[in-house]
Amino acid sequence: MIGTLIVNDIKLFFRNRFFAIVTAIGVVFYLAIYFLIPNQVNESLGVAFYIEDGESMPLFQSLTEEPGDYTLFDTEAEMLTAIEESGDYFVGLSFPSGVTEAIARGEELELNAYYAPGVPAEAKQIFHDVLVLIANAANPDVLANFQRFNDTEVVLGNDMTGAPLSFRDRILPLILMATVLMEIFGLATLLTRDIENGTARALITGPLRLHEFFAGKALMGMILAFGQLLILGIVTGILGRAPLLLLTTMLLGSFLMVGMGFFVAAISRNNTSVLAWAVIALILMMIPGLSVLLPGLATGWMKIIPSYYFVDSLHRILNFGAGWADLGRNLALLLAVGAGTLAIGTAVTRSRF
Amino acid sequence: MLSVENLSYTYPGGTEAVRGIDFTIEKGEIFGFLGPSGAGKSTTQKVLIRLLRGFQGHVTVLGKPLNEWDDSYYEQVGVAFELPNHYQKLTATENLALFRSLYSGETHDPANLLEMVGLEEDADTRLSQFSKGMQMRLNFVRALLHKPDLLFLDEPTTGLDPVNGQKIKEIIRAQREAGRTIFLTAHDMTVADQICDRVAFIIDGKITLIDSPRNLRLQHGERRVKVEFHRDGLSSPAQQAEFPLDGLGDNSEFLEVLRNNPIETIHTQEATLEDIFIETTGRTLT
């Protein structure tokens, strides 16, 4: 009986043009975004140079001893155009004639540093300080009193040196979550319509029992949400990474969306208010996804949004190789919130029959 | 078939919708439950179809206390609600097929049911394109789908044109002939008068009267006949006269009117169910 109900609900879901398009095209759309995003990271900093006077060449050579991507341009105009248009350089330095002599004399230097649009102030300051250090090092008087030190590097957390996260890897957990978020709206709409149109009442005055009605709806939501995650997982080839843990996380993420769908149906009085509440829920649930893209955004308050534990788990499994022990708390919270919202949603909506 | 003793129901908010009602319905009977909106008709029906639990009193359906029935209850009863409640994005056939698949017993072929109410040509049309009348007819036949012994029909002819209304009434009578029992909730006294074997008037949660429509008409009507006739030919204004039904064949005044004047109408002065309802409850059906 539950199977019949699930088949019927899936049929109804896909006969709703909006949900059909959002679900089917959504998966294709998200996959297209995923594959269009570069999967490699260019970690080198491009620095452009123009030297007016050949005598400054030793200074250029000492500057370029440090790791980096350095290019010497023949004219200042070429250099400026490259910085502005190519996107390969974050700064360009123009050395006027007599720079080397001025450094040797210990005179104050006037150098033009041309930055690409969007270079943050901190990066500008760091580059300025490096430049001052190198220039001073080129002065024999300064060099005599130069304080040298040795440091030991200790990386806290995951050392991503040499294996940086590409934007594609970073965005994947967000894509996975965004795909299933729409199920909140779809499920809440199906539930509310069944109650508002009286079809739920018609069903339970037949042999179908109330718990079977709700079980059918929950399973249908799980199938749709998990099915989409599975398709994305297969096409992106991520299922090879800790498959059991990943599938469990996907299952619990789907369960969370089902619970939220029931909850939205419970607080909505009719089909119109489902839209309003679902939009609020979607926006709220999306916020933690942004913390994966921009780690600086992740703050304590974000953890009160349950989707945080879904996207965080995906991020840690896919990008940092986290295991069961690392994610036990996250998974337990997903299960608890999913079950809680499902219970509240069921209790409230059944009172409307 | 159905026995209700001292049934009361109070909603969680404290509204006492049904106050100690008693009635029985025999097998093969069409029982009309009549009253204005808010009288307690729907609450009683909801209790009987087990949508509302926690009632007081004793209800026996098909020989078993209502509280003791399990899920098989719905294999035995069919329910048609007052308002159509179908999946609008499914066709008529798909709607019936969905509900049919839920029953374990013998069921009707949806195509036959649709033909029964004149919807065979719209079998593959989505419900969103159905008129209210068409949806009501589908509502009605859905209740017959699993050949239930007891039917609960809530305002089955509401929104129907006279032809389809008549068709539904004929099907209800045919169901009775097939041995089925029908609990019919209505505020349309004419429908009840035409098809019910007995009716109960309910008002403010209490039953004020139960009897057959014929007995009620006889008990509450006047035993008189009203004649409209033209005393001085058809071109003259019509006149009215009333005569007692008893001894009418020997009433010389009545016989004189019949013999010597063109007659326009002759009617016995029996009361309608609506008149009786107003007379016994002091309320109208609106």
XYZ file of C-alpha atoms in Angstrom:
639
model
C 0.000 0.000 0.000
C 2.845 2.360 0.870
C 4.458 1.449 -2.436
C 1.310 2.471 -4.305
C 1.272 5.772 -2.476
C 4.949 6.430 -3.235
C 4.466 5.702 -6.935
C 1.441 8.002 -6.976
C 3.301 10.804 -5.188
C 6.270 10.554 -7.535
C 3.844 10.700 -10.450
C 2.190 13.795 -8.969
C 5.577 15.363 -8.239
C 6.699 15.065 -11.839
C 3.315 16.196 -13.197
C 3.946 19.467 -11.434
C 5.859 21.256 -14.178
C 7.815 23.414 -11.748
C 9.100 20.538 -9.644
C 9.780 18.382 -12.677
C 11.912 21.090 -14.272
C 13.696 22.067 -11.075
C 14.471 18.439 -10.252
C 15.469 17.107 -13.654
C 17.095 20.209 -15.088
C 18.491 21.090 -11.656
C 20.650 17.966 -11.568
C 21.941 18.649 -15.090
C 22.493 22.317 -14.241
C 24.451 21.588 -11.091
C 26.554 18.991 -12.880
C 27.307 21.495 -15.638
C 28.416 24.050 -13.056
C 30.591 21.448 -11.381
C 32.378 20.424 -14.546
C 32.780 23.978 -15.829
C 34.572 25.078 -12.680
C 38.384 24.592 -12.870
C 39.678 21.659 -10.909
C 43.223 23.002 -10.521
C 44.639 25.778 -8.406
C 47.294 28.205 -9.608
C 49.200 28.962 -6.424
C 51.994 31.059 -7.973
C 51.819 34.827 -7.694
C 52.409 36.590 -10.965
C 54.632 39.665 -10.677
C 55.358 41.905 -13.669
C 58.440 44.101 -14.011
C 59.608 46.910 -16.178
C 63.158 48.151 -15.764
C 64.004 51.432 -17.465
C 67.692 51.194 -16.797
C 69.713 48.038 -17.500
C 71.875 48.775 -14.490
C 68.960 47.781 -12.246
C 69.039 44.246 -13.610
C 70.929 42.825 -10.553
C 68.181 44.167 -8.344
C 65.586 42.429 -10.504
C 67.582 39.229 -10.289
C 67.741 39.386 -6.507
C 64.017 40.008 -6.382
C 63.285 37.002 -8.530
C 65.302 34.609 -6.401
C 62.201 33.983 -4.328
C 59.628 31.482 -5.717
C 57.131 33.138 -8.013
C 56.073 33.790 -11.554
C 58.067 36.800 -12.765
C 57.871 38.462 -16.151
C 60.009 41.281 -17.414
C 58.273 43.528 -19.941
C 59.987 45.662 -22.582
C 57.815 48.705 -22.009
C 55.839 49.993 -19.079
C 52.712 50.249 -21.259
C 52.862 46.541 -22.115
C 53.236 45.699 -18.461
C 50.240 47.800 -17.423
C 48.047 46.274 -20.115
C 49.035 42.762 -19.045
C 48.261 43.452 -15.378
C 44.875 44.930 -16.175
C 43.695 42.524 -18.834
C 45.383 39.139 -18.512
C 44.610 38.435 -14.871
C 47.977 36.638 -14.584
C 49.687 39.277 -12.438
C 48.692 40.646 -9.111
C 51.278 43.431 -9.126
C 53.657 45.174 -11.494
C 56.737 47.159 -10.526
C 58.302 49.876 -12.617
C 61.955 50.588 -11.815
C 63.089 54.034 -12.985
C 66.747 54.553 -13.962
C 69.211 55.011 -11.128
C 67.385 52.812 -8.638
C 70.424 50.678 -7.870
C 72.565 53.705 -7.143
C 69.867 55.260 -4.981
C 69.667 52.059 -2.901
C 73.414 51.974 -2.526
C 73.377 55.567 -1.323
C 70.608 54.749 1.127
C 68.307 57.326 -0.399
C 64.530 57.155 -0.166
C 63.069 55.441 -3.248
C 60.010 56.313 -5.262
C 58.649 53.192 -6.976
C 55.349 52.714 -8.738
C 53.585 49.459 -7.829
C 50.610 48.703 -10.085
C 48.112 46.281 -8.551
C 45.490 44.236 -10.346
C 41.882 45.099 -9.438
C 40.686 43.380 -6.291
C 44.064 42.767 -4.639
C 43.376 43.012 -0.904
C 45.109 45.638 1.245
C 46.841 42.931 3.284
C 48.496 41.502 0.150
C 49.621 44.970 -0.898
C 51.183 45.535 2.526
C 52.965 42.158 2.464
C 54.393 42.848 -0.973
C 55.512 46.299 0.157
C 57.320 44.822 3.192
C 59.053 42.155 1.089
C 60.180 44.848 -1.317
C 61.614 46.968 1.498
C 63.482 43.986 2.929
C 64.996 43.037 -0.408
C 65.942 46.625 -1.210
C 67.595 47.031 2.177
C 69.388 43.741 1.710
C 70.888 45.179 -1.436
C 72.423 48.034 0.581
C 75.853 47.002 1.951
C 75.449 49.212 5.033
C 72.139 47.719 5.924
C 73.355 44.251 5.067
C 76.083 44.490 7.689
C 73.571 44.909 10.467
C 70.875 42.674 8.983
C 69.225 40.499 11.610
C 68.799 36.967 10.327
C 66.740 34.205 11.920
C 65.739 30.620 11.249
C 62.144 29.510 11.672
C 60.468 26.110 11.941
C 57.163 25.761 10.079
C 54.277 24.095 11.910
C 50.933 23.793 10.070
C 47.894 23.521 12.284
C 45.094 21.324 10.910
C 45.248 19.806 7.434
C 48.451 20.716 5.647
C 47.229 21.457 2.137
C 50.703 22.441 0.861
C 51.114 21.019 -2.590
C 47.523 19.739 -2.620
C 45.358 22.808 -2.560
C 41.560 22.562 -2.798
C 40.323 23.531 -6.209
C 37.207 25.646 -6.469
C 35.463 22.618 -7.952
C 36.285 20.484 -4.912
C 35.262 23.274 -2.606
C 31.899 23.884 -4.264
C 30.860 20.223 -4.551
C 29.398 19.903 -1.010
C 27.434 23.090 -1.664
C 26.126 21.696 -4.962
C 25.076 18.447 -3.299
C 23.185 20.296 -0.596
C 21.551 22.785 -2.984
C 20.265 19.888 -5.100
C 18.296 18.302 -2.280
C 17.142 21.530 -0.649
C 14.387 21.838 -3.232
C 12.866 18.643 -1.847
C 11.806 20.627 1.223
C 9.530 22.713 -0.975
C 8.343 19.768 -3.045
C 7.475 17.562 -0.097
C 5.822 20.350 1.880
C 3.695 21.192 -1.173
C 2.592 17.576 -1.683
C 1.662 17.202 1.975
C -0.214 20.487 2.178
C -2.089 19.793 -1.064
C -3.170 16.383 0.191
C -4.612 17.981 3.311
C -6.064 21.096 1.684
C -7.685 19.208 -1.216
C -9.066 16.515 1.085
C -7.261 13.678 -0.710
C -5.518 12.706 2.542
C -8.924 12.315 4.173
C -10.174 10.300 1.205
C -7.154 8.006 1.487
C -7.481 7.336 5.190
C -11.178 6.594 4.908
C -10.025 3.738 2.716
C -7.775 0.907 3.893
C -4.705 3.161 4.059
C -3.752 3.979 7.662
C -2.506 7.318 8.858
C 0.989 6.063 9.667
C 1.192 4.497 6.206
C 0.213 7.821 4.660
C 3.021 9.651 6.470
C 5.507 6.832 5.898
C 4.732 6.947 2.182
C 5.340 10.686 2.032
C 8.605 10.435 3.994
C 9.909 7.568 1.859
C 8.967 9.375 -1.331
C 10.959 12.419 -0.143
C 13.903 10.189 0.753
C 13.848 8.477 -2.626
C 13.798 11.773 -4.520
C 16.480 13.453 -2.415
C 18.793 10.464 -2.113
C 18.241 9.553 -5.754
C 19.461 12.956 -6.870
C 22.476 12.778 -4.560
C 23.277 9.355 -5.909
C 23.146 10.560 -9.512
C 25.421 13.485 -8.686
C 27.734 11.175 -6.771
C 28.012 8.705 -9.622
C 28.537 11.320 -12.330
C 31.134 13.274 -10.341
C 32.884 10.056 -9.358
C 33.043 10.816 -5.645
C 31.478 7.586 -4.436
C 34.867 5.906 -4.458
C 35.964 8.057 -1.519
C 34.795 6.413 1.716
C 31.655 5.091 -0.007
C 29.872 3.814 3.086
C 30.431 6.972 5.066
C 29.509 9.155 2.103
C 26.317 7.218 1.377
C 25.348 7.332 5.057
C 25.887 11.090 5.108
C 23.805 11.472 1.947
C 21.064 9.330 3.454
C 20.994 11.366 6.647
C 21.111 14.610 4.650
C 18.082 13.395 2.688
C 16.388 12.504 5.966
C 17.024 16.034 7.242
C 15.401 17.502 4.114
C 12.375 15.206 4.558
C 12.022 16.310 8.187
C 12.274 19.941 7.153
C 9.664 19.351 4.447
C 7.254 17.973 7.064
C 8.070 20.872 9.357
C 7.381 23.468 6.640
C 4.071 21.712 5.868
C 3.202 21.860 9.561
C 3.726 25.607 9.896
C 2.031 26.401 6.575
C -1.706 26.952 6.532
C -2.150 26.502 2.782
C -0.308 26.136 -0.511
C 0.493 29.830 -0.696
C 2.118 29.929 2.697
C 4.126 26.799 1.838
C 5.927 28.873 -0.785
C 6.707 31.653 1.700
C 7.929 29.328 4.459
C 9.855 27.123 2.040
C 11.747 30.105 0.613
C 12.739 31.162 4.141
C 13.815 27.602 4.944
C 15.816 27.291 1.707
C 17.683 30.545 2.317
C 18.475 29.618 5.914
C 19.579 26.116 5.018
C 21.784 27.458 2.218
C 23.796 29.776 4.464
C 26.092 27.082 5.928
C 26.957 26.027 2.393
C 28.622 29.366 1.837
C 31.038 28.654 4.687
C 32.532 25.885 2.572
C 33.217 28.312 -0.238
C 34.429 31.082 2.034
C 35.854 29.469 5.180
C 36.158 32.855 6.872
C 32.358 33.042 7.038
C 32.025 29.997 9.299
C 31.069 31.302 12.693
C 29.534 29.756 15.784
C 25.977 30.876 15.087
C 25.961 29.078 11.773
C 26.037 25.797 13.649
C 22.480 26.288 14.844
C 21.343 25.766 11.228
C 21.031 21.992 10.829
C 22.209 21.928 7.212
C 25.649 22.967 8.530
C 26.203 19.406 9.725
C 25.338 18.015 6.311
C 27.512 20.296 4.247
C 30.343 20.215 6.799
C 30.323 16.410 6.792
C 30.393 16.275 2.986
C 33.192 18.846 2.901
C 35.300 16.950 5.402
C 34.748 13.541 3.757
C 35.344 14.728 0.214
C 38.134 17.233 0.781
C 39.938 16.173 3.953
C 39.364 12.415 4.105
C 37.469 12.545 7.422
C 36.337 9.217 8.858
C 33.517 7.841 11.016
C 35.190 8.952 14.233
C 35.508 12.536 12.969
C 31.882 12.769 11.843
C 30.004 10.770 14.466
C 28.642 13.891 16.163
C 27.605 15.489 12.859
C 25.767 12.378 11.718
C 24.026 11.948 15.064
C 22.833 15.562 14.908
C 21.518 15.098 11.362
C 19.580 12.040 12.509
C 18.224 13.796 15.598
C 17.127 16.976 13.816
C 15.606 14.976 10.963
C 13.652 12.779 13.375
C 12.581 15.761 15.494
C 11.268 17.837 12.594
C 9.579 14.760 11.114
C 7.828 14.062 14.434
C 6.678 17.670 14.856
C 5.516 17.863 11.237
C 3.583 14.601 11.510
C 1.908 15.543 14.796
C 0.786 18.958 13.566
C -0.382 17.932 10.090
C -2.351 14.898 11.327
C -4.465 17.201 13.489
C -5.704 18.903 10.290
C -7.270 15.775 8.776
C -26.619 -2.816 10.427
C -25.895 0.378 12.348
C -26.947 1.234 15.866
C -26.177 4.444 17.716
C -26.984 4.820 21.401
C -26.547 8.001 23.382
C -23.767 9.239 21.095
C -22.079 12.473 22.164
C -19.019 14.202 20.808
C -17.212 17.253 22.156
C -14.379 18.825 20.173
C -11.064 19.486 21.951
C -11.920 23.201 22.091
C -15.014 22.362 24.183
C -17.698 22.660 21.501
C -20.347 20.015 22.127
C -21.345 19.076 18.579
C -23.423 15.943 19.209
C -25.495 15.515 22.375
C -26.737 12.054 23.143
C -28.360 10.926 19.909
C -29.938 7.505 19.267
C -30.905 5.857 16.009
C -30.664 2.571 14.178
C -30.416 1.798 10.482
C -31.581 -1.497 9.088
C -29.833 -3.409 6.332
C -30.932 -2.247 2.907
C -32.305 1.029 4.228
C -31.611 4.553 2.999
C -31.439 6.692 6.103
C -31.434 10.471 5.673
C -29.713 12.590 8.283
C -31.110 16.073 7.824
C -30.313 19.368 9.416
C -28.922 22.839 8.809
C -25.208 23.641 8.749
C -23.596 23.202 12.154
C -26.362 20.928 13.442
C -24.002 17.989 14.032
C -24.527 16.011 10.805
C -20.922 16.056 9.690
C -19.610 15.373 13.188
C -21.854 12.325 13.450
C -20.689 11.099 10.076
C -17.040 11.698 11.013
C -17.533 9.598 14.140
C -19.176 6.846 12.126
C -16.394 6.771 9.539
C -13.825 6.843 12.365
C -12.266 10.175 11.470
C -13.135 11.376 14.971
C -12.298 9.203 17.937
C -13.014 9.777 21.611
C -16.811 9.857 21.406
C -19.168 8.931 24.216
C -21.957 6.412 23.820
C -22.217 3.131 22.035
C -21.998 2.643 18.288
C -22.330 -0.720 16.593
C -21.660 -1.083 12.884
C -22.122 -4.303 10.939
C -22.607 -6.190 14.171
C -19.446 -5.025 15.903
C -18.767 -2.073 18.250
C -17.131 0.725 16.272
C -14.143 0.865 18.625
C -13.404 -2.795 18.025
C -13.143 -2.554 14.271
C -9.658 -2.742 12.767
C -8.500 -1.489 9.382
C -10.833 -3.934 7.647
C -13.659 -1.522 8.524
C -12.878 0.494 5.425
C -13.220 -2.582 3.249
C -16.862 -2.668 4.380
C -17.823 1.007 4.190
C -17.662 3.557 1.389
C -17.493 7.287 1.946
C -18.356 10.151 -0.397
C -17.568 13.571 1.001
C -19.588 16.716 0.444
C -16.793 18.402 -1.515
C -14.843 16.679 -4.287
C -11.434 15.510 -3.081
C -9.445 14.104 -5.962
C -5.925 14.377 -7.294
C -6.313 17.157 -9.810
C -3.236 16.206 -11.810
C -4.452 12.641 -12.333
C -7.116 11.521 -14.785
C -10.476 10.139 -13.672
C -9.304 6.592 -14.392
C -6.013 7.141 -12.565
C -7.851 8.508 -9.525
C -10.113 5.466 -9.355
C -7.237 3.075 -10.100
C -5.220 4.529 -7.217
C -8.012 3.981 -4.707
C -8.881 0.614 -6.214
C -5.321 -0.597 -5.665
C -5.648 0.034 -1.922
C -8.474 -2.472 -1.466
C -7.841 -6.155 -1.020
C -11.356 -7.356 -1.847
C -13.351 -7.453 -5.043
C -13.708 -4.083 -6.774
C -15.544 -2.565 -9.687
C -13.797 -1.825 -12.956
C -13.252 1.963 -12.994
C -14.461 2.105 -16.610
C -17.835 0.651 -15.580
C -18.217 3.119 -12.746
C -17.373 6.061 -14.993
C -19.924 4.844 -17.526
C -22.502 4.557 -14.751
C -22.337 8.313 -14.119
C -21.769 9.400 -17.725
C -18.058 10.130 -17.426
C -16.777 7.443 -19.788
C -15.731 9.966 -22.422
C -13.740 11.917 -19.850
C -11.998 8.899 -18.372
C -8.572 10.057 -19.505
C -9.067 13.722 -18.739
C -7.227 15.240 -15.822
C -9.468 16.267 -12.958
C -8.264 19.861 -13.152
C -10.367 20.103 -16.324
C -13.519 18.659 -14.726
C -16.462 20.834 -13.698
C -17.651 20.652 -10.093
C -20.568 18.495 -11.155
C -18.276 16.023 -12.919
C -16.014 15.878 -9.879
C -19.053 15.232 -7.657
C -20.102 12.314 -9.845
C -16.594 10.875 -9.598
C -16.695 11.446 -5.832
C -19.864 9.426 -5.681
C -18.685 6.438 -7.711
C -15.386 6.284 -5.843
C -17.396 5.362 -2.750
C -18.885 2.410 -4.667
C -15.514 1.183 -5.948
C -15.022 -1.677 -3.470
C -18.678 -2.747 -3.288
C -19.140 -1.750 0.367
C -22.028 -2.952 2.505
C -22.541 0.452 4.076
C -22.342 3.756 2.226
C -21.889 7.181 3.798
C -22.954 9.816 1.309
C -22.637 13.471 2.181
C -24.825 15.718 0.010
C -24.410 13.434 -3.036
C -26.424 15.592 -5.441
C -24.965 18.987 -4.551
C -23.761 20.865 -7.617
C -25.406 18.485 -10.070
C -27.778 19.449 -12.871
C -31.276 17.881 -12.679
C -30.467 15.107 -15.155
C -27.325 13.973 -13.338
C -28.982 14.511 -9.974
C -31.713 12.121 -11.058
C -29.095 9.641 -12.290
C -27.357 9.657 -8.895
C -30.661 9.158 -7.071
C -31.418 6.162 -9.298
C -28.007 4.658 -8.555
C -28.565 5.138 -4.815
C -31.915 3.336 -5.096
C -30.222 0.567 -7.089
C -27.635 0.191 -4.329
C -30.448 -0.287 -1.845
C -31.999 -2.899 -4.134
C -28.641 -4.669 -4.136
C -28.877 -4.929 -0.350
C -26.596 -2.070 0.589
C -27.318 0.302 3.445
C -26.983 4.032 2.917
C -26.455 6.768 5.469
C -27.198 9.966 3.591
C -26.422 13.380 5.013
C -28.298 16.231 3.390
C -29.833 19.592 3.819
C -31.804 19.260 0.597
C -35.156 17.958 1.824
C -36.404 17.205 -1.672
C -33.668 14.649 -2.311
C -34.284 13.079 1.089
C -38.017 12.971 0.456
C -37.502 11.232 -2.874
C -35.050 8.510 -1.910
C -34.914 8.012 1.866
C -36.813 5.252 3.635
C -36.491 7.136 6.903
C -35.132 10.495 7.897
C -33.862 11.988 11.141
C -33.921 15.703 11.860
C -30.897 16.878 13.801
C -30.539 20.323 15.276
C -28.059 21.654 17.831
C -26.581 18.159 18.160
C -29.901 16.501 19.054
C -32.288 14.404 16.989
C -35.748 15.893 17.185
C -37.645 13.416 15.029
C -37.167 10.146 13.120
C -39.690 8.631 10.741
C -40.354 7.820 7.102
C -41.016 10.798 4.838
C -44.476 9.411 4.017
C -45.486 9.107 7.668
C -44.186 12.572 8.394
C -46.117 14.038 5.510
C -49.287 12.299 6.635
C -48.860 13.207 10.278
C -48.010 16.818 9.709
C -49.974 17.638 6.574
C -53.570 18.802 6.385
C -56.070 16.184 5.170
C -57.551 18.560 2.692
C -57.584 19.056 -1.064
C -57.139 22.426 -2.723
C -58.860 23.080 -6.076
C -58.168 26.002 -8.426
C -60.953 26.579 -10.975
C -62.696 29.181 -13.155
C -66.300 29.819 -12.074
C -67.353 31.731 -15.204
C -65.334 30.193 -17.976
C -61.604 30.122 -18.683
C -61.416 33.859 -19.214
C -62.567 34.565 -15.664
C -60.057 34.847 -12.788
C -59.134 31.557 -11.092
C -60.719 30.802 -7.728
C -59.595 28.471 -4.940
C -61.563 26.174 -2.682
C -60.469 23.612 -0.065
C -62.329 20.438 0.876
C -61.708 17.809 3.591
C -60.187 14.583 2.216
C -62.476 12.464 4.394
C -65.732 11.826 2.580
C -64.553 13.663 -0.498
C -66.542 11.391 -2.864
C -69.778 12.377 -1.131
C -68.972 16.063 -0.796
C -71.607 17.664 -3.029
C -69.909 21.063 -3.061
C -66.656 19.473 -4.262
C -68.496 17.391 -6.852
C -70.330 20.472 -8.091
C -67.057 22.338 -8.594
C -65.641 19.413 -10.548
C -68.716 18.977 -12.755
C -69.498 22.564 -13.628
C -66.231 24.469 -13.790
C -62.979 24.274 -15.743
C -60.375 22.969 -13.274
C -56.842 24.429 -13.267
C -55.180 22.387 -10.450
C -56.079 19.906 -7.699
C -53.618 19.210 -4.870
C -53.760 17.388 -1.561
C -52.393 19.574 1.220
C -49.722 17.271 2.555
C -46.721 18.948 4.150
C -43.279 18.904 2.593
C -40.338 17.678 4.655
C -39.114 21.237 4.800
C -42.458 22.405 6.241
C -42.279 19.637 8.826
C -38.707 20.494 9.703
C -39.615 24.130 10.264
C -42.716 23.155 12.205
C -40.940 20.698 14.500
C -37.645 22.518 15.028
C -38.666 26.123 14.587
C -35.586 26.531 12.376
C -34.923 26.769 8.657
C -32.404 24.674 6.759
C -30.033 27.463 5.801
